[in-house]
Amino acid sequence: MALRVVVTGAAGQIAYSLLYSIAKGDVFGSDQKVELVLLDIPPMMTVLSGVVMELQDCALPLVEKTIATADPDEAFKGCDAVIMVGAMPRKDGMERKDLLKANARIFETQGKSLNEFAKKTVKVLVVGNPANTNCVLALRSAPSIPSANFTCLTRLDLNRAQAQVAYRLGRPCEAVSNLIIWGNHSSTQFPDAAHASVASADGSVSSVYDAVKDDAWLTGEFIKTVQSRGGTVLKARKLSSAMSAAKAIGDHMRDWWFGTKENKWVSMGVLSDGTKYGIPEGIIYSMPVKINADKSWSVVEGLSISDFAREKMDVTAKELLEEKEMAIQFLSA
Ligand code: NAI
């Protein structure tokens, strides 16, 4: 049976890469039929009709149906997976709190609609920024859906970190594993190489710290580069990351759908229950997770946390607590 997959913000630049990747089977499997539901706002319906035409023109065998709509209730009806890319962009002169406010309403409303119309097994990935806080707001509005079914995207940050280490060592990206992104998808995030390893050409495995042999780089420039990569791409391209964001969304969703490999973990923003690594309860915080074949996930436990890491993990937790509080205040005002 076809999977009903909703992409919000479907007329935008990330969706333009993402939809093709889903439609050709890169995410849910090369033999899995899909019903693609494209949600955007009313002024974007003409643009969206062009995206639908292009999807048809791709003549892909896995796409059973394509639906374009501006109505979240219609979009989410009976859906299996939702990728929430649509969000109010930050405009010139707009303050961070204005962005939070505009998006709080969108994600609260769409959360309510998910609550009423989506399958209870739906898997929801929030991408639109501020992604962690938007994800909290969506899941709060959808109490009938397990909160574990809501995650936010920090895979792009993880992929950026993996690529930085791989290029530094002259190894392919897939040789580097178990890096971690802790916290917020913002410049306070903490890209952590302390538990990561790299496979050399002869198959032997060593820790990234032993292989790089430059602790100052791993605790300095590496972290800054990953934290600020989005801004650096934006400055160069005059547009925010889209191709790499779509690739990361595909990686995140594919791992969620099929499970992570033995002894490997990935990072994603998940709801903190307050019992792991001293992270406060009730925020969506990026952590290392393993995913099972039944799509359930668990946080990797027992990793040692240095004083250096502790400080960075607390800074990003504090920011997330503040963002959540501010967003909830707006909603109740
Ligand atoms: P874009 O501006 O090209 O597209 C956004 C689309 O969302 C537009 O078509 C807009 O009409 C639509 N939209 C706005 N409000 C909506 C609503 N209420 N319902 C449905 N659709 C709505 O933006 P782009 O480049 O595709 O990025 C989308 C979001 O993803 C942004 O918030 C961006 O900051 C975020 N992002 C997050 C990343 C992450 O790693 N978490 C990485 C890159 C981008």
Coordinates of C-alpha atoms and ligand atoms in Angstrom, one line a residue:
M1 CA 0.0 0.0 0.0
A2 CA 1.2 3.5 -0.7
L3 CA 2.5 5.6 2.1
R4 CA 0.9 9.0 2.5
V5 CA 3.7 11.5 2.9
V6 CA 3.1 15.1 3.6
V7 CA 5.7 17.8 2.9
T8 CA 4.8 21.3 4.2
G9 CA 6.4 24.4 2.7
A10 CA 6.2 22.3 -0.5
A11 CA 6.6 25.4 -2.8
G12 CA 9.8 26.4 -1.2
Q13 CA 13.5 25.7 -2.0
I14 CA 14.2 22.8 0.3
A15 CA 11.1 21.0 -0.9
Y16 CA 12.1 21.3 -4.5
S17 CA 15.1 19.0 -3.9
L18 CA 13.3 16.9 -1.2
L19 CA 10.3 15.9 -3.2
Y20 CA 12.3 14.5 -6.0
S21 CA 14.4 12.4 -3.6
I22 CA 11.2 11.0 -1.9
A23 CA 9.5 10.4 -5.2
K24 CA 12.4 8.3 -6.6
G25 CA 12.6 6.1 -3.5
D26 CA 15.7 7.4 -1.7
V27 CA 13.8 7.8 1.6
F28 CA 11.1 5.2 2.1
G29 CA 12.5 2.5 -0.1
S30 CA 13.0 1.9 -3.8
D31 CA 9.9 -0.4 -4.0
Q32 CA 7.6 1.7 -1.7
K33 CA 4.8 3.5 -3.5
V34 CA 4.0 6.9 -2.1
E35 CA 1.1 9.4 -2.2
L36 CA 2.7 12.8 -2.0
V37 CA 0.8 15.6 -0.3
L38 CA 2.1 19.1 -0.9
L39 CA 1.0 21.7 1.6
D40 CA 1.7 25.4 1.3
I41 CA -0.2 28.7 1.9
P42 CA -2.8 30.0 -0.4
P43 CA -0.6 32.6 -2.2
M44 CA 1.8 29.8 -3.2
M45 CA -0.8 27.6 -5.0
T46 CA 0.2 28.6 -8.5
V47 CA 3.8 27.9 -7.8
L48 CA 2.8 24.6 -6.2
S49 CA 0.9 23.6 -9.3
G50 CA 4.1 24.0 -11.2
V51 CA 5.9 21.7 -8.7
V52 CA 3.1 19.1 -9.2
M53 CA 3.5 19.4 -13.0
E54 CA 7.2 18.8 -12.7
L55 CA 6.7 15.8 -10.4
Q56 CA 4.3 14.3 -13.0
D57 CA 6.9 15.1 -15.7
C58 CA 9.5 13.1 -13.8
A59 CA 7.4 10.0 -14.7
L60 CA 8.5 8.2 -11.6
P61 CA 7.0 4.7 -11.0
L62 CA 6.6 5.1 -7.2
V63 CA 4.3 8.1 -7.1
E64 CA 0.7 6.9 -7.0
K65 CA -0.8 10.3 -6.5
T66 CA 0.2 13.9 -5.9
I67 CA -2.1 16.3 -4.0
A68 CA -1.5 20.0 -3.6
T69 CA -3.4 21.9 -0.9
A70 CA -3.4 24.9 1.4
D71 CA -5.6 23.1 4.0
P72 CA -3.7 21.3 6.8
D73 CA -6.7 19.2 7.7
E74 CA -7.0 17.8 4.2
A75 CA -3.3 17.3 4.0
F76 CA -2.8 15.4 7.3
K77 CA -5.8 13.1 6.8
G78 CA -4.6 9.5 7.3
C79 CA -1.0 10.5 6.8
D80 CA 2.0 8.1 7.7
A81 CA 4.8 10.7 7.6
V82 CA 5.0 14.4 7.8
I83 CA 8.0 16.6 7.0
M84 CA 7.3 20.1 8.3
V85 CA 9.5 22.4 6.3
G86 CA 7.0 25.2 5.9
A87 CA 7.7 28.2 8.2
M88 CA 7.7 31.9 8.3
P89 CA 11.1 33.0 7.1
R90 CA 13.1 35.6 9.0
K91 CA 12.8 38.9 7.1
D92 CA 15.1 42.0 7.2
G93 CA 14.7 43.8 10.5
M94 CA 12.7 41.0 12.1
E95 CA 13.8 40.1 15.6
R96 CA 14.3 36.5 16.8
K97 CA 11.2 36.9 19.1
D98 CA 9.1 38.0 16.2
L99 CA 10.2 34.9 14.3
L100 CA 9.3 32.7 17.3
K101 CA 5.9 34.3 17.6
A102 CA 5.0 33.9 13.9
N103 CA 6.1 30.3 13.9
A104 CA 4.5 29.4 17.3
R105 CA 1.1 30.0 15.8
I106 CA 1.8 28.0 12.6
F107 CA 3.1 24.9 14.5
E108 CA 0.4 25.1 17.2
T109 CA -2.3 25.1 14.5
Q110 CA -0.7 22.4 12.4
G111 CA -0.2 20.3 15.6
K112 CA -3.9 20.5 16.3
S113 CA -4.7 19.4 12.8
L114 CA -2.3 16.4 13.1
N115 CA -3.9 15.5 16.4
E116 CA -7.3 15.3 14.7
F117 CA -6.5 13.9 11.3
A118 CA -3.1 12.0 11.1
K119 CA -2.7 8.3 11.9
K120 CA -1.6 7.8 15.5
T121 CA 1.5 6.1 14.2
V122 CA 2.5 9.1 12.1
K123 CA 6.2 10.1 12.2
V124 CA 6.7 13.9 12.2
L125 CA 10.0 15.6 11.4
V126 CA 10.1 19.3 12.0
V127 CA 12.6 21.3 9.8
G128 CA 11.2 24.8 9.8
N129 CA 13.1 27.1 12.1
P130 CA 13.3 27.5 15.1
A131 CA 13.0 23.8 14.5
N132 CA 13.4 22.5 18.1
T133 CA 10.9 24.9 19.6
N134 CA 8.5 24.5 16.7
C135 CA 8.6 20.7 17.3
V136 CA 7.7 21.2 21.0
L137 CA 4.8 23.3 20.0
A138 CA 3.5 20.8 17.5
L139 CA 3.7 17.9 19.9
R140 CA 2.0 19.8 22.7
S141 CA -0.9 20.4 20.4
A142 CA -1.1 16.8 19.4
P143 CA -1.6 14.9 22.7
S144 CA -3.2 11.9 21.0
I145 CA 0.0 11.1 19.1
P146 CA 3.0 9.7 21.1
S147 CA 5.5 12.5 21.7
A148 CA 8.3 10.0 20.5
N149 CA 6.7 10.4 17.0
F150 CA 7.9 14.0 16.9
T151 CA 11.6 14.8 16.1
C152 CA 13.4 17.8 14.7
L153 CA 16.2 18.0 12.2
T154 CA 19.8 18.3 13.3
R155 CA 21.1 15.8 10.8
L156 CA 22.3 18.7 8.5
D157 CA 24.6 19.8 11.4
L158 CA 25.7 16.2 11.9
N159 CA 26.5 15.8 8.2
R160 CA 28.4 19.1 8.2
A161 CA 30.5 17.9 11.2
Q162 CA 31.1 14.5 9.5
A163 CA 32.3 16.1 6.3
Q164 CA 34.6 18.5 8.2
V165 CA 36.3 15.6 10.0
A166 CA 36.5 13.4 6.9
Y167 CA 38.0 16.2 4.8
R168 CA 40.5 17.0 7.5
L169 CA 41.6 13.3 7.6
G170 CA 41.4 12.7 3.8
R171 CA 38.9 9.9 4.4
P172 CA 35.5 9.3 2.8
C173 CA 32.6 10.7 4.9
E174 CA 31.2 7.2 5.6
A175 CA 34.5 6.3 7.4
V176 CA 33.6 8.7 10.2
S177 CA 30.9 7.7 12.7
N178 CA 29.3 8.5 16.0
L179 CA 29.8 12.2 16.1
I180 CA 27.1 14.0 18.1
I181 CA 25.2 17.2 17.8
W182 CA 23.9 18.2 21.2
G183 CA 21.1 20.8 21.7
N184 CA 19.5 23.4 19.5
H185 CA 19.7 23.7 15.8
S186 CA 21.2 27.2 16.2
S187 CA 24.7 28.7 16.8
T188 CA 24.7 27.3 20.4
Q189 CA 24.6 23.7 19.2
F190 CA 27.5 21.6 20.4
P191 CA 29.2 19.4 17.7
D192 CA 31.0 16.8 19.8
A193 CA 33.8 14.5 18.5
A194 CA 34.7 13.0 21.8
H195 CA 33.0 9.6 21.1
A196 CA 33.5 9.5 17.4
S197 CA 35.7 7.1 15.4
V198 CA 37.2 6.8 12.0
A199 CA 38.0 3.8 9.9
S200 CA 41.3 3.9 8.1
A201 CA 41.9 2.5 4.6
D202 CA 43.3 -0.8 6.1
G203 CA 40.0 -1.2 8.1
S204 CA 41.5 -0.4 11.5
V205 CA 39.4 1.9 13.6
S206 CA 40.6 4.7 15.8
S207 CA 39.1 7.6 17.8
V208 CA 38.7 10.8 15.9
Y209 CA 40.8 12.6 18.5
D210 CA 43.7 10.1 18.0
A211 CA 43.4 10.3 14.2
V212 CA 43.2 14.1 14.0
K213 CA 46.0 14.7 16.6
D214 CA 44.9 18.3 17.0
D215 CA 42.7 18.8 20.1
A216 CA 42.8 22.6 19.6
W217 CA 41.1 22.2 16.2
L218 CA 38.5 19.7 17.5
T219 CA 37.6 22.0 20.5
G220 CA 37.8 25.2 18.6
E221 CA 37.7 25.8 14.8
F222 CA 35.8 22.5 14.1
I223 CA 33.0 23.5 16.5
K224 CA 32.8 27.1 15.2
T225 CA 32.8 26.0 11.5
V226 CA 29.8 23.6 12.1
Q227 CA 27.9 26.1 14.3
S228 CA 28.2 28.9 11.7
R229 CA 28.0 26.8 8.5
G230 CA 24.4 27.8 7.7
G231 CA 25.3 31.5 7.9
T232 CA 28.4 31.0 5.8
V233 CA 26.4 29.2 3.0
L234 CA 23.7 31.9 3.2
K235 CA 26.3 34.6 2.7
A236 CA 27.9 32.9 -0.3
R237 CA 24.7 31.7 -2.0
K238 CA 22.4 34.6 -1.0
L239 CA 20.0 31.8 -0.2
S240 CA 20.0 29.3 2.8
S241 CA 21.1 25.7 2.5
A242 CA 18.6 23.7 0.5
M243 CA 20.3 20.8 -1.4
S244 CA 22.2 19.8 1.8
A245 CA 19.1 20.3 3.9
A246 CA 17.0 18.1 1.6
K247 CA 19.8 15.4 1.7
A248 CA 19.8 15.6 5.5
I249 CA 16.0 15.3 5.8
G250 CA 16.2 12.2 3.6
D251 CA 19.0 10.7 5.8
H252 CA 17.0 11.4 9.0
M253 CA 13.7 10.0 7.7
R254 CA 15.3 6.9 6.1
D255 CA 17.1 6.0 9.4
W256 CA 13.9 6.6 11.3
W257 CA 12.0 4.3 8.9
F258 CA 14.5 1.5 8.6
G259 CA 16.7 1.8 11.8
T260 CA 20.3 2.7 12.4
K261 CA 23.2 0.3 11.7
E262 CA 24.7 -1.9 14.4
N263 CA 26.9 0.1 16.8
K264 CA 26.1 3.3 14.9
W265 CA 24.1 6.2 16.2
V266 CA 22.8 9.4 14.7
S267 CA 21.7 12.7 16.2
M268 CA 18.2 14.1 16.2
G269 CA 16.2 16.5 18.2
V270 CA 14.0 14.5 20.6
L271 CA 11.9 15.3 23.6
S272 CA 14.0 15.2 26.8
D273 CA 12.5 13.3 29.7
G274 CA 14.9 14.9 32.1
T275 CA 16.7 11.7 32.9
K276 CA 19.5 11.7 30.3
Y277 CA 22.8 13.7 30.6
G278 CA 21.3 16.3 32.9
I279 CA 19.2 17.8 30.1
P280 CA 16.0 19.5 31.4
E281 CA 12.7 17.8 30.8
G282 CA 10.3 19.1 28.2
I283 CA 12.5 20.6 25.5
I284 CA 13.4 19.1 22.1
Y285 CA 17.2 18.6 22.4
S286 CA 19.4 17.0 19.9
M287 CA 21.0 13.8 21.3
P288 CA 22.7 10.6 20.0
V289 CA 20.0 8.0 19.3
K290 CA 19.8 4.4 18.0
I291 CA 16.7 3.5 16.0
N292 CA 15.2 0.0 15.9
A293 CA 13.6 -1.7 12.9
D294 CA 10.1 -1.0 14.4
K295 CA 10.9 2.8 14.2
S296 CA 11.2 3.2 18.0
W297 CA 14.4 5.0 19.1
S298 CA 16.4 5.3 22.3
V299 CA 19.0 7.8 23.5
V300 CA 22.5 6.3 23.7
E301 CA 23.3 6.2 27.4
G302 CA 26.5 6.0 29.4
L303 CA 28.7 8.3 27.4
S304 CA 31.2 10.2 29.5
I305 CA 30.7 14.0 29.6
S306 CA 33.8 16.2 30.2
D307 CA 33.6 19.6 31.9
F308 CA 34.2 21.2 28.5
A309 CA 31.2 19.4 27.0
R310 CA 29.0 20.0 30.1
E311 CA 29.4 23.7 29.8
K312 CA 28.5 23.7 26.1
M313 CA 25.5 21.3 26.6
D314 CA 24.1 23.6 29.3
V315 CA 24.4 26.8 27.2
T316 CA 22.3 25.3 24.4
A317 CA 19.8 23.8 26.9
K318 CA 19.4 27.2 28.5
E319 CA 18.6 28.8 25.1
L320 CA 16.0 26.1 24.4
L321 CA 14.3 26.6 27.7
E322 CA 14.1 30.4 27.0
E323 CA 12.8 29.8 23.5
K324 CA 10.1 27.5 24.7
E325 CA 9.0 29.8 27.5
M326 CA 8.8 32.7 25.1
A327 CA 6.8 30.8 22.5
I328 CA 4.3 29.6 25.1
Q329 CA 3.9 33.1 26.5
F330 CA 3.1 34.3 23.0
L331 CA 0.5 31.6 22.5
S332 CA -1.2 32.3 25.8
A333 CA -1.2 36.1 25.3
Ligands
NAI1 P1 11.5 28.8 1.6 O1 11.1 30.2 2.1 O2 12.1 28.6 0.3 O3 10.1 27.9 1.7 C1 9.3 27.9 2.8 C2 7.9 27.6 2.3 O4 7.1 27.4 3.4 C3 7.3 28.7 1.4 O5 6.8 28.1 0.2 C4 6.2 29.2 2.3 O6 5.1 29.7 1.5 C5 5.8 28.0 3.1 N1 5.0 28.3 4.3 C6 5.1 29.4 5.1 N2 4.1 29.2 6.1 C7 3.5 28.1 5.9 C8 2.4 27.4 6.5 N3 1.8 27.9 7.6 N4 2.0 26.2 6.0 C9 2.6 25.7 5.0 N5 3.6 26.2 4.3 C10 4.1 27.4 4.7 O7 12.4 28.2 2.8 P2 13.3 26.9 2.7 O8 14.7 27.3 2.3 O9 12.7 25.8 2.0 O10 13.4 26.6 4.3 C11 12.3 26.2 5.0 C12 12.6 26.2 6.5 O11 13.6 25.3 6.9 C13 13.1 27.6 7.0 O12 12.4 27.8 8.3 C14 14.6 27.3 7.3 O13 15.1 28.2 8.3 C15 14.5 25.9 7.7 N6 15.8 25.2 7.7 C16 16.0 24.3 8.7 C17 17.2 23.5 8.7 C18 17.5 22.6 9.8 O14 18.5 21.9 9.8 N7 16.6 22.4 10.8 C19 18.1 23.6 7.6 C20 17.8 24.5 6.5 C21 16.6 25.3 6.6

